[in-house]
């Protein structure tokens, strides 16, 4: 068996990738590059209403523009048999249990708990239902959603970015893994896939730290080996605002259409919030050598989109003729004059 790392980038195709998504994509790809590992592109498209083909094909195209060519590819919508088998296994173990509360009922309970100064976590009322009570609820036409019964304990791991980390499962609600319509939320399919293909390192944003506490228990319940985890700081705008897929002007496609070089976007997306000075790095190889997960900062990675202009200009000013030969030919510049032309104009170009 090979011990080379296998990493993955797992976006939901519910919008265009933006510069904030480029960060985990690149951190994974550069990690694999540096360690002679492989990179899996997985489309987390279990939300059928919000996932589209247009966004799905844009993901591959935008990664290609960044210089990332996945070694493996699949989409979750093709793999539901695996998730069904895992869910059955968890039901057999009594770890996945049916719940019948409506959103309104849960909301009322949450308010009551908060009113009493208690943490608003699910009280496991459904675990106490008898066979007859469940049958009565089903006879009313209610369909269950399914929760994973957490072991109340501390889940600890040595994070590739954050060092010793832990989540206290007792402070969490048992997560819903399967909706009433039988569709899966992200949590279970992600673990099933990571286990099935043998993902060795899960590198993702720190917004997933709590999920890791849950997912480690799922790996264990499914008898799978647990990957290493690294949770990187998130890219935010200069005023600390998170990026969302709705920030259209920072989508990779609009940056490409605006004429930015992929190397400028790459450098900004990974060097911001790292131990390295933010500067344009032309080659992927060199960038891979600079990025060390253990040296990422714990603070949010704030960036100013205006920095892209400076980065891009610096790259273009030093860009060798060989990098632009084809582009100049496409502009109709005669081959004999092209190199002299390029060396004369590049210092005046921004993009
Ligand atoms: N689809 C998930 C997301 O985009 C993937 C998270 C993960 O890397 O596990 O947030």
Short mmCIF file of C-alpha atoms and ligand atoms in Angstrom, two decimals:
data_model
loop_
_atom_site.label_atom_id
_atom_site.label_comp_id
_atom_site.label_asym_id
_atom_site.label_seq_id
_atom_site.Cartn_x
_atom_site.Cartn_y
_atom_site.Cartn_z
CA UNK A 1 0.00 0.00 0.00
CA UNK A 2 1.25 3.44 -0.86
CA UNK A 3 1.88 5.87 1.94
CA UNK A 4 1.85 8.95 -0.28
CA UNK A 5 -0.71 11.44 1.01
CA UNK A 6 -4.13 11.73 -0.52
CA UNK A 7 -5.85 15.07 0.03
CA UNK A 8 -9.11 16.44 -1.23
CA UNK A 9 -10.89 19.66 -2.04
CA UNK A 10 -14.64 19.27 -1.68
CA UNK A 11 -16.71 22.27 -2.75
CA UNK A 12 -20.47 22.25 -3.16
CA UNK A 13 -21.31 23.32 -6.70
CA UNK A 14 -23.79 25.94 -5.50
CA UNK A 15 -21.92 29.00 -6.76
CA UNK A 16 -18.71 30.08 -8.48
CA UNK A 17 -15.47 29.51 -6.56
CA UNK A 18 -14.00 32.72 -5.17
CA UNK A 19 -10.59 33.66 -3.89
CA UNK A 20 -11.50 32.40 -0.40
CA UNK A 21 -12.18 28.92 -1.84
CA UNK A 22 -8.89 29.10 -3.71
CA UNK A 23 -7.16 28.99 -0.33
CA UNK A 24 -8.17 25.44 0.72
CA UNK A 25 -7.93 24.27 -2.90
CA UNK A 26 -4.35 25.50 -3.13
CA UNK A 27 -3.30 24.51 0.37
CA UNK A 28 -4.37 20.96 -0.49
CA UNK A 29 -2.84 20.97 -3.96
CA UNK A 30 0.47 22.44 -2.76
CA UNK A 31 0.63 19.98 0.12
CA UNK A 32 0.16 17.07 -2.30
CA UNK A 33 2.69 18.59 -4.70
CA UNK A 34 5.30 18.96 -1.98
CA UNK A 35 4.83 15.47 -0.61
CA UNK A 36 4.43 13.60 -3.89
CA UNK A 37 0.79 12.90 -3.01
CA UNK A 38 -2.48 12.95 -4.92
CA UNK A 39 -5.33 15.45 -5.01
CA UNK A 40 -8.97 14.43 -5.19
CA UNK A 41 -11.64 16.82 -6.40
CA UNK A 42 -14.94 15.82 -4.84
CA UNK A 43 -18.16 17.64 -5.60
CA UNK A 44 -20.36 17.76 -2.51
CA UNK A 45 -23.60 17.92 -4.42
CA UNK A 46 -26.03 16.15 -2.09
CA UNK A 47 -28.09 19.35 -1.99
CA UNK A 48 -29.79 18.71 -5.31
CA UNK A 49 -31.82 21.90 -5.33
CA UNK A 50 -28.89 24.25 -5.04
CA UNK A 51 -26.24 22.32 -7.00
CA UNK A 52 -26.08 22.97 -10.74
CA UNK A 53 -24.16 21.55 -13.70
CA UNK A 54 -22.99 25.02 -14.62
CA UNK A 55 -21.32 25.49 -11.24
CA UNK A 56 -19.98 21.93 -11.32
CA UNK A 57 -18.13 22.40 -14.60
CA UNK A 58 -16.96 25.86 -13.53
CA UNK A 59 -15.21 24.28 -10.51
CA UNK A 60 -12.91 22.18 -12.72
CA UNK A 61 -12.32 25.03 -15.13
CA UNK A 62 -11.46 27.50 -12.38
CA UNK A 63 -9.12 25.03 -10.67
CA UNK A 64 -7.45 24.42 -14.04
CA UNK A 65 -6.91 28.17 -14.40
CA UNK A 66 -5.23 28.20 -10.99
CA UNK A 67 -2.96 25.39 -12.20
CA UNK A 68 -4.63 22.56 -10.27
CA UNK A 69 -5.29 19.35 -12.20
CA UNK A 70 -6.94 16.78 -9.91
CA UNK A 71 -5.62 13.21 -9.91
CA UNK A 72 -9.02 11.83 -8.94
CA UNK A 73 -12.55 13.11 -9.34
CA UNK A 74 -16.02 12.10 -8.22
CA UNK A 75 -19.30 13.58 -7.14
CA UNK A 76 -21.38 12.59 -4.16
CA UNK A 77 -24.63 12.37 -6.11
CA UNK A 78 -23.21 9.20 -7.76
CA UNK A 79 -22.43 7.49 -4.48
CA UNK A 80 -25.63 7.31 -2.48
CA UNK A 81 -25.46 3.50 -2.19
CA UNK A 82 -22.33 3.89 -0.05
CA UNK A 83 -24.02 6.41 2.22
CA UNK A 84 -27.10 4.20 2.54
CA UNK A 85 -24.92 1.28 3.61
CA UNK A 86 -23.13 3.41 6.20
CA UNK A 87 -26.43 4.76 7.54
CA UNK A 88 -27.76 1.21 7.92
CA UNK A 89 -24.65 0.22 9.79
CA UNK A 90 -25.07 3.12 12.19
CA UNK A 91 -28.75 2.27 12.70
CA UNK A 92 -27.82 -1.32 13.53
CA UNK A 93 -25.42 -0.02 16.18
CA UNK A 94 -28.10 2.25 17.62
CA UNK A 95 -25.97 5.27 16.77
CA UNK A 96 -28.42 6.70 14.22
CA UNK A 97 -31.87 7.26 15.68
CA UNK A 98 -35.14 8.57 14.29
CA UNK A 99 -36.50 11.94 15.43
CA UNK A 100 -39.87 13.42 14.65
CA UNK A 101 -39.74 17.00 15.93
CA UNK A 102 -40.71 19.75 13.54
CA UNK A 103 -38.54 22.85 13.12
CA UNK A 104 -41.07 24.83 15.17
CA UNK A 105 -41.01 22.33 18.03
CA UNK A 106 -37.23 22.39 18.09
CA UNK A 107 -37.21 26.17 18.03
CA UNK A 108 -39.61 26.35 20.99
CA UNK A 109 -37.44 23.97 22.97
CA UNK A 110 -34.32 25.95 22.17
CA UNK A 111 -35.97 29.13 23.41
CA UNK A 112 -37.04 27.43 26.63
CA UNK A 113 -33.51 26.16 27.23
CA UNK A 114 -32.00 29.57 26.57
CA UNK A 115 -34.60 31.13 28.88
CA UNK A 116 -33.41 28.85 31.66
CA UNK A 117 -29.79 29.64 30.97
CA UNK A 118 -29.13 26.16 29.53
CA UNK A 119 -27.10 25.52 26.37
CA UNK A 120 -29.50 25.05 23.43
CA UNK A 121 -28.52 21.49 22.59
CA UNK A 122 -30.87 18.77 21.47
CA UNK A 123 -32.30 17.01 24.53
CA UNK A 124 -32.48 13.53 22.93
CA UNK A 125 -36.20 13.31 23.62
CA UNK A 126 -36.60 11.06 20.57
CA UNK A 127 -34.27 8.46 22.06
CA UNK A 128 -36.85 7.84 24.78
CA UNK A 129 -39.74 7.16 22.39
CA UNK A 130 -41.26 3.73 22.64
CA UNK A 131 -42.05 1.60 19.60
CA UNK A 132 -45.75 2.47 20.03
CA UNK A 133 -45.08 6.21 20.27
CA UNK A 134 -43.02 6.12 17.10
CA UNK A 135 -45.73 4.19 15.31
CA UNK A 136 -48.30 6.77 16.45
CA UNK A 137 -46.17 9.64 15.11
CA UNK A 138 -45.72 7.85 11.80
CA UNK A 139 -49.46 7.26 11.63
CA UNK A 140 -49.88 11.07 11.87
CA UNK A 141 -47.89 11.22 8.67
CA UNK A 142 -44.60 12.30 10.23
CA UNK A 143 -41.39 11.07 8.60
CA UNK A 144 -38.29 10.86 10.74
CA UNK A 145 -35.04 12.67 10.29
CA UNK A 146 -32.05 10.82 11.75
CA UNK A 147 -29.53 11.96 14.33
CA UNK A 148 -26.14 10.54 15.19
CA UNK A 149 -25.85 9.74 18.90
CA UNK A 150 -22.57 11.28 19.98
CA UNK A 151 -20.44 9.80 22.71
CA UNK A 152 -20.17 12.58 25.24
CA UNK A 153 -16.42 12.91 25.57
CA UNK A 154 -13.49 15.03 24.51
CA UNK A 155 -12.33 14.35 20.96
CA UNK A 156 -8.70 15.42 20.59
CA UNK A 157 -6.33 15.55 17.64
CA UNK A 158 -3.02 17.09 16.72
CA UNK A 159 -4.02 19.65 14.12
CA UNK A 160 -1.59 20.24 11.24
CA UNK A 161 -2.16 23.98 11.63
CA UNK A 162 -3.42 24.59 15.15
CA UNK A 163 -1.51 21.94 17.11
CA UNK A 164 -3.23 20.17 20.03
CA UNK A 165 -6.96 20.67 19.50
CA UNK A 166 -10.11 19.27 20.97
CA UNK A 167 -13.88 19.43 20.86
CA UNK A 168 -16.09 18.50 23.80
CA UNK A 169 -18.89 16.47 22.21
CA UNK A 170 -21.05 16.94 25.29
CA UNK A 171 -21.51 20.56 24.26
CA UNK A 172 -22.95 19.60 20.86
CA UNK A 173 -26.39 18.52 19.68
CA UNK A 174 -26.51 15.09 18.14
CA UNK A 175 -26.16 16.10 14.48
CA UNK A 176 -28.84 15.33 11.93
CA UNK A 177 -27.25 13.14 9.25
CA UNK A 178 -30.31 12.25 7.18
CA UNK A 179 -33.20 14.60 6.39
CA UNK A 180 -36.85 13.53 6.52
CA UNK A 181 -36.87 13.20 2.72
CA UNK A 182 -34.01 10.67 2.94
CA UNK A 183 -31.34 13.04 1.60
CA UNK A 184 -28.00 13.36 3.40
CA UNK A 185 -26.51 16.40 4.99
CA UNK A 186 -22.82 16.93 4.32
CA UNK A 187 -21.48 15.28 7.51
CA UNK A 188 -21.89 11.55 6.80
CA UNK A 189 -21.13 11.42 3.04
CA UNK A 190 -17.92 13.34 3.65
CA UNK A 191 -16.69 10.77 6.17
CA UNK A 192 -17.81 7.81 4.07
CA UNK A 193 -15.96 9.18 1.05
CA UNK A 194 -12.82 10.11 2.95
CA UNK A 195 -12.74 6.62 4.45
CA UNK A 196 -13.55 4.80 1.24
CA UNK A 197 -10.81 6.42 -0.85
CA UNK A 198 -8.34 6.64 2.03
CA UNK A 199 -7.95 10.40 2.32
CA UNK A 200 -4.91 10.78 4.55
CA UNK A 201 -5.04 14.52 5.34
CA UNK A 202 -8.21 16.61 5.60
CA UNK A 203 -7.13 20.21 5.09
CA UNK A 204 -10.01 22.67 5.33
CA UNK A 205 -11.12 25.95 6.84
CA UNK A 206 -11.34 26.49 10.57
CA UNK A 207 -15.11 26.82 10.25
CA UNK A 208 -15.01 23.00 10.25
CA UNK A 209 -13.30 22.48 13.62
CA UNK A 210 -16.55 21.48 15.34
CA UNK A 211 -17.41 19.15 12.46
CA UNK A 212 -14.13 17.39 13.08
CA UNK A 213 -15.25 16.54 16.63
CA UNK A 214 -18.33 14.87 15.14
CA UNK A 215 -16.63 13.32 12.15
CA UNK A 216 -13.88 11.66 14.19
CA UNK A 217 -16.65 9.80 16.04
CA UNK A 218 -18.19 8.83 12.72
CA UNK A 219 -14.91 7.43 11.40
CA UNK A 220 -14.67 5.39 14.59
CA UNK A 221 -18.26 4.16 14.43
CA UNK A 222 -17.69 3.04 10.84
CA UNK A 223 -14.48 1.23 11.77
CA UNK A 224 -12.42 3.48 9.48
CA UNK A 225 -8.98 4.87 10.14
CA UNK A 226 -8.95 8.52 11.07
CA UNK A 227 -7.13 10.95 8.77
CA UNK A 228 -4.93 13.80 9.97
CA UNK A 229 -6.74 17.14 10.14
CA UNK A 230 -5.56 20.67 9.46
CA UNK A 231 -7.84 23.69 9.84
CA UNK A 232 -6.53 26.83 8.20
CA UNK A 233 -7.53 30.40 8.92
CA UNK A 234 -10.09 31.87 6.57
CA UNK A 235 -9.46 34.60 4.07
CA UNK A 236 -11.45 37.71 4.95
CA UNK A 237 -11.68 41.18 3.50
CA UNK A 238 -9.64 43.92 5.18
CA UNK A 239 -12.54 44.81 7.50
CA UNK A 240 -12.74 41.21 8.68
CA UNK A 241 -15.81 40.26 6.65
CA UNK A 242 -15.92 36.65 5.45
CA UNK A 243 -16.09 35.90 1.77
CA UNK A 244 -19.13 34.22 0.40
CA UNK A 245 -19.92 32.80 -3.00
CA UNK A 246 -22.10 35.87 -3.48
CA UNK A 247 -19.10 38.21 -3.64
CA UNK A 248 -19.14 38.00 -7.41
CA UNK A 249 -16.22 40.31 -8.14
CA UNK A 250 -13.88 38.04 -6.22
CA UNK A 251 -14.98 34.91 -8.03
CA UNK A 252 -12.12 33.22 -9.84
CA UNK A 253 -13.89 33.67 -13.11
CA UNK A 254 -14.35 37.37 -12.73
CA UNK A 255 -10.72 37.76 -11.68
CA UNK A 256 -9.71 35.82 -14.77
CA UNK A 257 -11.99 37.91 -16.98
CA UNK A 258 -10.56 41.09 -15.45
CA UNK A 259 -7.16 39.97 -16.71
CA UNK A 260 -5.40 38.98 -13.50
CA UNK A 261 -2.67 36.38 -13.72
CA UNK A 262 -3.45 33.10 -11.94
CA UNK A 263 -0.07 33.32 -10.19
CA UNK A 264 -1.07 36.66 -8.60
CA UNK A 265 -4.35 35.20 -7.33
CA UNK A 266 -2.60 32.04 -6.12
CA UNK A 267 0.05 33.95 -4.23
CA UNK A 268 -2.43 36.25 -2.53
CA UNK A 269 -4.77 33.38 -1.67
CA UNK A 270 -2.14 31.33 0.15
CA UNK A 271 0.53 33.74 1.38
CA UNK A 272 -1.94 36.05 3.14
CA UNK A 273 -2.04 34.96 6.77
CA UNK A 274 1.06 32.78 6.40
CA UNK A 275 4.54 33.29 7.84
CA UNK A 276 5.74 34.51 4.42
CA UNK A 277 5.59 38.04 3.06
CA UNK A 278 2.75 38.41 0.58
CA UNK A 279 4.48 38.71 -2.79
CA UNK A 280 3.94 37.35 -6.27
CA UNK A 281 5.42 33.91 -6.80
CA UNK A 282 5.31 32.85 -10.43
CA UNK A 283 5.85 29.11 -10.13
CA UNK A 284 3.67 26.58 -8.35
CA UNK A 285 6.78 24.67 -7.37
CA UNK A 286 8.23 27.62 -5.55
CA UNK A 287 4.91 28.45 -3.89
CA UNK A 288 4.61 24.83 -2.71
CA UNK A 289 8.02 25.14 -1.08
CA UNK A 290 6.96 28.27 0.80
CA UNK A 291 3.69 27.11 2.26
CA UNK A 292 3.94 25.21 5.51
CA UNK A 293 0.65 24.48 7.24
CA UNK A 294 2.31 24.57 10.66
CA UNK A 295 3.31 28.19 10.04
CA UNK A 296 -0.07 29.58 9.07
CA UNK A 297 -1.28 32.27 11.39
CA UNK A 298 -4.18 31.64 13.78
CA UNK A 299 -5.63 35.10 13.11
CA UNK A 300 -7.98 35.65 10.16
CA UNK A 301 -6.11 36.08 6.88
CA UNK A 302 -7.17 39.63 6.00
CA UNK A 303 -6.54 40.86 2.52
CA UNK A 304 -7.34 43.87 0.46
CA UNK A 305 -8.47 43.03 -3.07
CA UNK A 306 -6.55 46.11 -4.24
CA UNK A 307 -3.33 44.22 -3.40
CA UNK A 308 -4.01 42.09 -6.43
CA UNK A 309 -3.21 44.98 -8.74
CA UNK A 310 0.23 45.48 -7.28
CA UNK A 311 0.94 41.74 -7.25
CA UNK A 312 -0.19 41.40 -10.80
CA UNK A 313 1.87 44.33 -12.02
CA UNK A 314 5.01 42.95 -10.34
CA UNK A 315 4.50 39.60 -12.02
CA UNK A 316 3.91 41.08 -15.44
CA UNK A 317 6.95 43.35 -15.20
CA UNK A 318 9.17 40.33 -14.75
CA UNK A 319 7.32 37.94 -16.98
CA UNK A 320 9.64 36.24 -19.48
CA UNK A 321 8.75 36.33 -23.17
CA UNK A 322 8.31 32.54 -23.20
CA UNK A 323 5.28 32.91 -20.90
CA UNK A 324 3.47 35.31 -23.24
CA UNK A 325 4.59 34.13 -26.67
CA UNK A 326 1.26 32.47 -27.46
CA UNK A 327 -0.80 35.33 -26.11
CA UNK A 328 1.10 37.86 -28.24
CA UNK A 329 0.67 35.66 -31.30
CA UNK A 330 -3.07 35.53 -30.60
CA UNK A 331 -3.07 39.34 -30.58
CA UNK A 332 -1.60 39.27 -34.11
CA UNK A 333 1.85 40.60 -33.20
CA UNK A 334 4.31 39.25 -35.82
CA UNK A 335 6.55 36.54 -34.38
CA UNK A 336 9.76 38.34 -35.43
CA UNK A 337 8.89 41.50 -33.48
CA UNK A 338 7.15 39.89 -30.52
CA UNK A 339 10.03 39.50 -28.10
CA UNK A 340 11.38 43.04 -28.55
CA UNK A 341 7.82 44.33 -28.29
CA UNK A 342 7.23 42.44 -25.04
CA UNK A 343 10.45 43.61 -23.41
CA UNK A 344 9.59 47.18 -24.34
CA UNK A 345 6.02 47.24 -23.04
CA UNK A 346 5.89 44.92 -20.04
CA UNK A 347 7.11 47.51 -17.54
CA UNK A 348 4.08 49.67 -18.38
CA UNK A 349 1.48 46.96 -17.99
CA UNK A 350 -0.65 46.27 -14.93
CA UNK A 351 -2.66 43.34 -16.21
N1 LIG B 1 -18.44 20.72 1.06
C1 LIG B 1 -17.82 21.14 2.29
C2 LIG B 1 -17.63 22.64 2.25
O1 LIG B 1 -17.56 23.20 1.17
C3 LIG B 1 -16.50 20.45 2.44
C4 LIG B 1 -15.86 20.64 3.75
C5 LIG B 1 -14.71 19.68 3.95
O2 LIG B 1 -13.65 19.94 3.40
O3 LIG B 1 -14.91 18.66 4.62
O4 LIG B 1 -17.59 23.30 3.27
#
